[in-house]
Structures are given as structure tokens and as C-alpha cells.
């Protein structure tokens, strides 16, 4: 208990009084003492009562301290359990990458802070650029239709793409399964060179496709749209732009395949 807390002050006062009466018995009133007016009275031994009261209150404070320690321990357990539950909620159970909830709660917040910091010219705590990318697997419905165990085949394809993307980006980047056959990932880039920002997603795309195809054992493709979040005034606006670009590329690919 801190010295400035109420219980801490009581502890100090009682400790002081207890020691005072123990070491200065001449200040204790004994039975038979006369009052100022000379009348007789029966007076208890205040030094004894003070010690009893002090010990009783110190015992109560001791119990409160023990209970406070128990509460701190319980709070630590709750904090740990909360962290474990957050990790479960923030991880996609099928692929092991981050979940949509993680993207909504963490990545969107990071993008908002990045945009605000960029507007204020205070990017010291951020990378030079953030690329927001949306990926959508091509042909998932066809895979499901061609296999007897539709869900198992589709899940295998989704896991292969997730692993391909994970192997194509760095640990400092973030990939999330946004839902179904859609993924969203953030590339934190240490430059704002337009040529680098334009080429980087394509390089990641090519490597991810190669890795996913190798893992799956059959050719895999997915459509990828990306934006530089610096070009937008909000995280929501940047996300919608990346999703729209991915959709346009997917429509164009499907039209070409036909």
C-alpha cells in the first residue's frame, strides 16, 4: 500500500502511536490518576488500549493488503485471458493469417493515423508509404464444382493462396483474410518513390502466385488491386478504392477468359 493512500496513512499513524506508547510509558495514564479538578476517576491504561487497537487495525490492513494482492493477481489473469481471446479473434481459423476483425480494428486504425500524420508532416513513427492491396481468388467456384468434397477442395485452395501471400511479403507487412476468397494486405514501404510503389505489388503478386501454385499442385491465379493510401483522405476511402480496382481487374480477366 502506498504511503500516500488512505490505508497507508493509517498504517503509518498506528505504527507511530504504537511505538510511541511502547517506548514512552510515562505518557500513559494509569488507573487512580487525578483529573485536573482533583476528582478521583477510574482511568484505563491507554497505552494497552492503544496497542490493542493498533494491532487490531493493522490486522485489518494486513487482510486488505492480502485481498488487494489477490485482486492484482486476478486482474493479471484477466488481462492474460483477454490477450489470448484477442489473438483467437484476430486469427483466421482456416488459414492462420490475421482475420477481418483484426483488419477492421488494427489496420484501419493504423491507416487513419498514417493519413493524419502525413497531413501534419509528422511521419517519424510511420513508414514513408503504405500500400493497401485487395486480392480475390480466381476460379474458386469452379474448383468447388469440380470436386466431390466441395468445401475441402475450396479450403485447400484458400489455404494455398494465404500461404503464398504470406511467403511473398515480409514479417513487417500484414495479411488478413477479409472473407470467403478475398484477402487484404498492407505493405509498409520505406520509400515514396512512385516507380517502386507501382512495381512492388506486381512483384508480390507474381511471387505469391508462384508459391501458391507450388503448394497447391495446380495453377492458381488471383486478381489484385492496390492503392497508395497517401492519395486518400480516409482509411475507408482507400479501402473502397483498392476493392474497386480489384473488382475491375477481375471483371476484365473474366471477360478475357470468355
Coordinates of C-alpha atoms in Angstrom, one line a residue:
X1 CA 0.0 0.0 0.0
X2 CA 1.5 3.4 -1.0
X3 CA 2.3 5.9 1.8
X4 CA 0.0 8.4 0.2
X5 CA -3.0 6.1 0.2
X6 CA -5.6 6.3 3.0
X7 CA -4.7 2.9 4.3
X8 CA -1.1 3.7 4.1
X9 CA -1.6 6.8 6.2
X10 CA -3.5 4.8 8.8
X11 CA -0.6 2.2 8.8
X12 CA 1.9 4.9 9.5
X13 CA -0.1 6.7 12.2
X14 CA -0.8 3.5 14.1
X15 CA 2.7 2.3 13.7
X16 CA 3.9 5.6 15.1
X17 CA 1.5 5.6 18.0
X18 CA 2.2 2.0 18.9
X19 CA 5.9 2.7 19.0
X20 CA 5.4 5.9 20.9
X21 CA 3.4 4.3 23.8
X22 CA 5.7 1.4 23.9
X23 CA 8.9 3.5 24.2
X24 CA 7.3 6.3 26.3
X25 CA 5.3 4.7 29.0
X26 CA 5.4 7.9 31.1
X27 CA 2.8 9.4 28.7
X28 CA 0.3 6.6 29.5
X29 CA -2.4 7.3 32.0
X30 CA -2.6 4.8 34.9
X31 CA -5.6 3.9 37.0
X32 CA -6.0 6.2 40.1
X33 CA -4.7 9.3 38.4
X34 CA -6.3 12.6 39.5
X35 CA -8.0 14.8 36.9
X36 CA -7.2 18.5 36.8
X37 CA -10.0 19.4 39.1
X38 CA -8.7 17.0 41.7
X39 CA -11.6 14.5 41.5
X40 CA -11.0 10.8 41.5
X41 CA -11.8 8.7 38.5
X42 CA -11.1 5.3 37.1
X43 CA -9.0 5.6 34.0
X44 CA -8.0 2.6 31.9
X45 CA -4.4 2.0 30.7
X46 CA -4.5 3.9 27.4
X47 CA -1.1 2.5 26.3
X48 CA -2.6 -1.0 26.5
X49 CA -5.7 0.0 24.7
X50 CA -3.7 1.8 22.0
X51 CA -1.6 -1.2 21.4
X52 CA -4.7 -3.4 21.1
X53 CA -6.5 -1.0 18.8
X54 CA -3.4 -0.6 16.7
X55 CA -2.8 -4.3 16.4
X56 CA -6.5 -4.8 15.5
X57 CA -6.4 -2.2 12.8
X58 CA -3.1 -3.4 11.5
X59 CA -4.5 -6.9 11.2
X60 CA -7.4 -5.4 9.2
X61 CA -5.0 -3.6 7.0
X62 CA -3.0 -6.7 6.5
X63 CA -6.1 -8.6 5.4
X64 CA -6.9 -5.7 3.0
X65 CA -3.4 -5.8 1.6
X66 CA -3.7 -9.6 1.1
X67 CA -7.1 -9.1 -0.7
X68 CA -5.5 -6.3 -2.8
X69 CA -2.8 -8.7 -3.8
X70 CA -5.4 -11.3 -4.8
X71 CA -7.2 -8.7 -6.8
X72 CA -4.0 -7.7 -8.6
X73 CA -3.3 -11.4 -9.4
X74 CA -6.9 -11.9 -10.7
X75 CA -6.6 -8.7 -12.8
X76 CA -3.3 -10.1 -14.3
X77 CA -5.1 -13.3 -15.1
X78 CA -8.0 -11.5 -16.8
X79 CA -5.5 -9.4 -18.8
X80 CA -3.7 -12.5 -20.0
X81 CA -7.0 -14.2 -20.8
X82 CA -8.2 -11.1 -22.7
X83 CA -5.0 -11.2 -24.8
X84 CA -5.5 -14.8 -25.6
X85 CA -9.1 -14.2 -26.7
X86 CA -8.0 -11.3 -28.8
X87 CA -5.4 -13.5 -30.5
X88 CA -8.1 -16.1 -31.3
X89 CA -10.5 -13.4 -32.6
X90 CA -7.7 -11.8 -34.6
X91 CA -6.6 -15.0 -36.3
X92 CA -8.5 -16.7 -39.2
X93 CA -9.1 -20.2 -38.2
X94 CA -8.8 -21.7 -41.7
X95 CA -5.6 -20.1 -42.9
X96 CA -3.8 -18.9 -39.8
X97 CA -3.4 -15.3 -41.2
X98 CA -5.0 -12.3 -39.5
X99 CA -8.8 -12.1 -39.6
X100 CA -11.1 -9.4 -40.9
X101 CA -11.7 -8.3 -37.3
X102 CA -8.0 -7.6 -37.0
X103 CA -8.0 -5.6 -40.2
X104 CA -11.1 -3.6 -39.1
X105 CA -9.7 -2.9 -35.6
X106 CA -6.0 -2.6 -36.1
X107 CA -5.1 -2.0 -39.7
X108 CA -7.8 0.6 -40.4
X109 CA -6.8 2.5 -37.3
X110 CA -3.1 2.4 -38.4
X111 CA -4.1 3.8 -41.9
X112 CA -6.1 6.6 -40.3
X113 CA -3.2 7.5 -38.1
X114 CA -0.8 7.4 -41.0
X115 CA -3.0 9.7 -43.1
X116 CA -3.4 12.1 -40.2
X117 CA 0.4 12.1 -39.6
X118 CA 1.2 12.6 -43.2
X119 CA -1.2 15.6 -43.4
X120 CA 0.6 17.1 -40.4
X121 CA 4.1 16.3 -41.7
X122 CA 4.8 14.0 -38.7
X123 CA 5.7 10.7 -40.2
X124 CA 8.6 9.8 -38.0
X125 CA 6.7 7.0 -36.4
X126 CA 5.5 5.6 -39.7
X127 CA 6.9 4.2 -42.9
X128 CA 7.2 6.5 -45.9
X129 CA 4.3 4.8 -47.7
X130 CA 1.6 2.2 -47.1
X131 CA 0.2 0.2 -50.0
X132 CA -3.2 -1.3 -49.4
X133 CA -3.9 -4.4 -51.6
X134 CA -7.0 -6.5 -52.2
X135 CA -6.7 -10.0 -53.6
X136 CA -9.6 -12.2 -54.8
X137 CA -9.0 -15.9 -55.8
X138 CA -10.0 -16.7 -59.4
X139 CA -12.0 -19.8 -60.1
X140 CA -12.9 -20.9 -56.6
X141 CA -16.5 -21.7 -57.6
X142 CA -15.1 -23.9 -60.5
X143 CA -12.9 -25.8 -58.1
X144 CA -15.8 -26.4 -55.8
X145 CA -18.0 -27.6 -58.6
X146 CA -15.4 -30.0 -60.0
X147 CA -14.7 -31.8 -56.7
X148 CA -16.9 -34.1 -54.9
X149 CA -15.9 -32.8 -51.5
X150 CA -16.5 -29.1 -52.4
X151 CA -15.6 -27.5 -49.2
X152 CA -12.4 -29.4 -48.6
X153 CA -11.2 -28.6 -52.1
X154 CA -12.1 -24.9 -51.8
X155 CA -10.5 -24.7 -48.3
X156 CA -7.3 -26.2 -49.7
X157 CA -7.1 -23.6 -52.4
X158 CA -7.8 -20.8 -50.0
X159 CA -5.0 -22.0 -47.6
X160 CA -2.6 -22.3 -50.6
X161 CA -3.2 -18.7 -51.6
X162 CA -2.9 -17.5 -48.0
X163 CA 0.4 -19.3 -47.6
X164 CA 1.6 -18.0 -51.0
X165 CA 0.8 -14.4 -50.0
X166 CA 2.4 -14.9 -46.6
X167 CA 5.6 -16.2 -48.2
X168 CA 5.6 -13.3 -50.7
X169 CA 5.5 -10.5 -48.1
X170 CA 7.8 -9.6 -45.2
X171 CA 7.0 -10.2 -41.5
X172 CA 6.7 -6.4 -41.1
X173 CA 3.7 -6.4 -43.5
X174 CA 0.2 -7.7 -42.7
X175 CA -2.1 -10.1 -44.5
X176 CA -5.7 -10.7 -43.5
X177 CA -8.4 -12.9 -44.8
X178 CA -11.2 -10.5 -45.5
X179 CA -13.8 -13.1 -46.1
X180 CA -14.5 -16.1 -48.4
X181 CA -11.9 -16.0 -51.2
X182 CA -10.8 -12.4 -50.5
X183 CA -7.6 -11.2 -48.8
X184 CA -6.3 -7.8 -47.9
X185 CA -2.8 -7.0 -47.1
X186 CA -0.7 -3.9 -46.2
X187 CA 2.8 -3.3 -47.4
X188 CA 4.8 -0.8 -45.3
X189 CA 7.3 0.7 -47.6
X190 CA 10.4 2.7 -46.7
X191 CA 10.2 4.9 -49.8
X192 CA 7.7 7.1 -51.6
X193 CA 9.3 6.7 -55.0
X194 CA 6.3 6.3 -57.4
X195 CA 8.1 3.7 -59.6
X196 CA 8.8 1.5 -56.6
X197 CA 5.3 1.8 -55.3
X198 CA 3.8 1.0 -58.8
X199 CA 6.0 -2.1 -59.3
X200 CA 6.1 -3.6 -55.8
X201 CA 2.5 -5.0 -55.7
X202 CA 3.1 -6.7 -59.1
X203 CA 6.2 -8.3 -57.8
X204 CA 4.4 -9.5 -54.7
X205 CA 1.6 -10.8 -56.9
X206 CA 3.9 -12.8 -59.1
X207 CA 5.8 -14.4 -56.3
X208 CA 2.6 -15.2 -54.3
X209 CA 1.0 -16.9 -57.4
X210 CA 4.2 -19.0 -57.9
X211 CA 4.3 -20.0 -54.2
X212 CA 0.6 -20.8 -54.1
X213 CA 0.7 -22.8 -57.3
X214 CA 3.7 -24.8 -55.9
X215 CA 1.8 -25.5 -52.7
X216 CA -1.5 -26.4 -54.3
X217 CA 0.0 -28.5 -57.1
X218 CA -2.1 -26.9 -59.8
X219 CA -2.1 -23.4 -61.5
X220 CA -3.6 -20.7 -59.3
X221 CA -4.4 -17.1 -60.2
X222 CA -6.0 -14.3 -58.2
X223 CA -6.9 -10.7 -59.1
X224 CA -5.1 -8.0 -57.2
X225 CA -6.0 -4.3 -56.8
X226 CA -3.9 -1.9 -54.8
X227 CA -3.7 1.8 -53.8
X228 CA -1.2 4.1 -52.1
X229 CA -3.2 5.3 -49.0
X230 CA -1.3 8.6 -49.2
X231 CA -3.7 9.5 -52.1
X232 CA -6.8 9.3 -49.9
X233 CA -8.2 11.3 -47.1
X234 CA -9.5 8.4 -45.0
X235 CA -8.9 4.7 -44.5
X236 CA -12.4 3.8 -45.6
X237 CA -11.9 5.7 -48.9
X238 CA -8.6 3.9 -49.6
X239 CA -10.1 0.5 -48.8
X240 CA -13.1 1.1 -51.2
X241 CA -10.7 2.3 -53.9
X242 CA -8.5 -0.8 -53.6
X243 CA -11.5 -3.1 -53.6
X244 CA -13.0 -1.3 -56.7
X245 CA -9.7 -1.7 -58.6
X246 CA -9.5 -5.4 -57.8
X247 CA -13.1 -5.8 -58.9
X248 CA -12.4 -4.1 -62.3
X249 CA -9.4 -6.3 -62.9
X250 CA -11.4 -9.4 -62.0
X251 CA -14.2 -8.4 -64.5
X252 CA -11.6 -7.7 -67.2
X253 CA -9.9 -11.1 -66.5
X254 CA -13.2 -13.0 -66.7
X255 CA -14.2 -11.2 -69.9
X256 CA -10.8 -12.1 -71.4
X257 CA -11.1 -15.8 -70.3
X258 CA -14.5 -16.0 -72.1

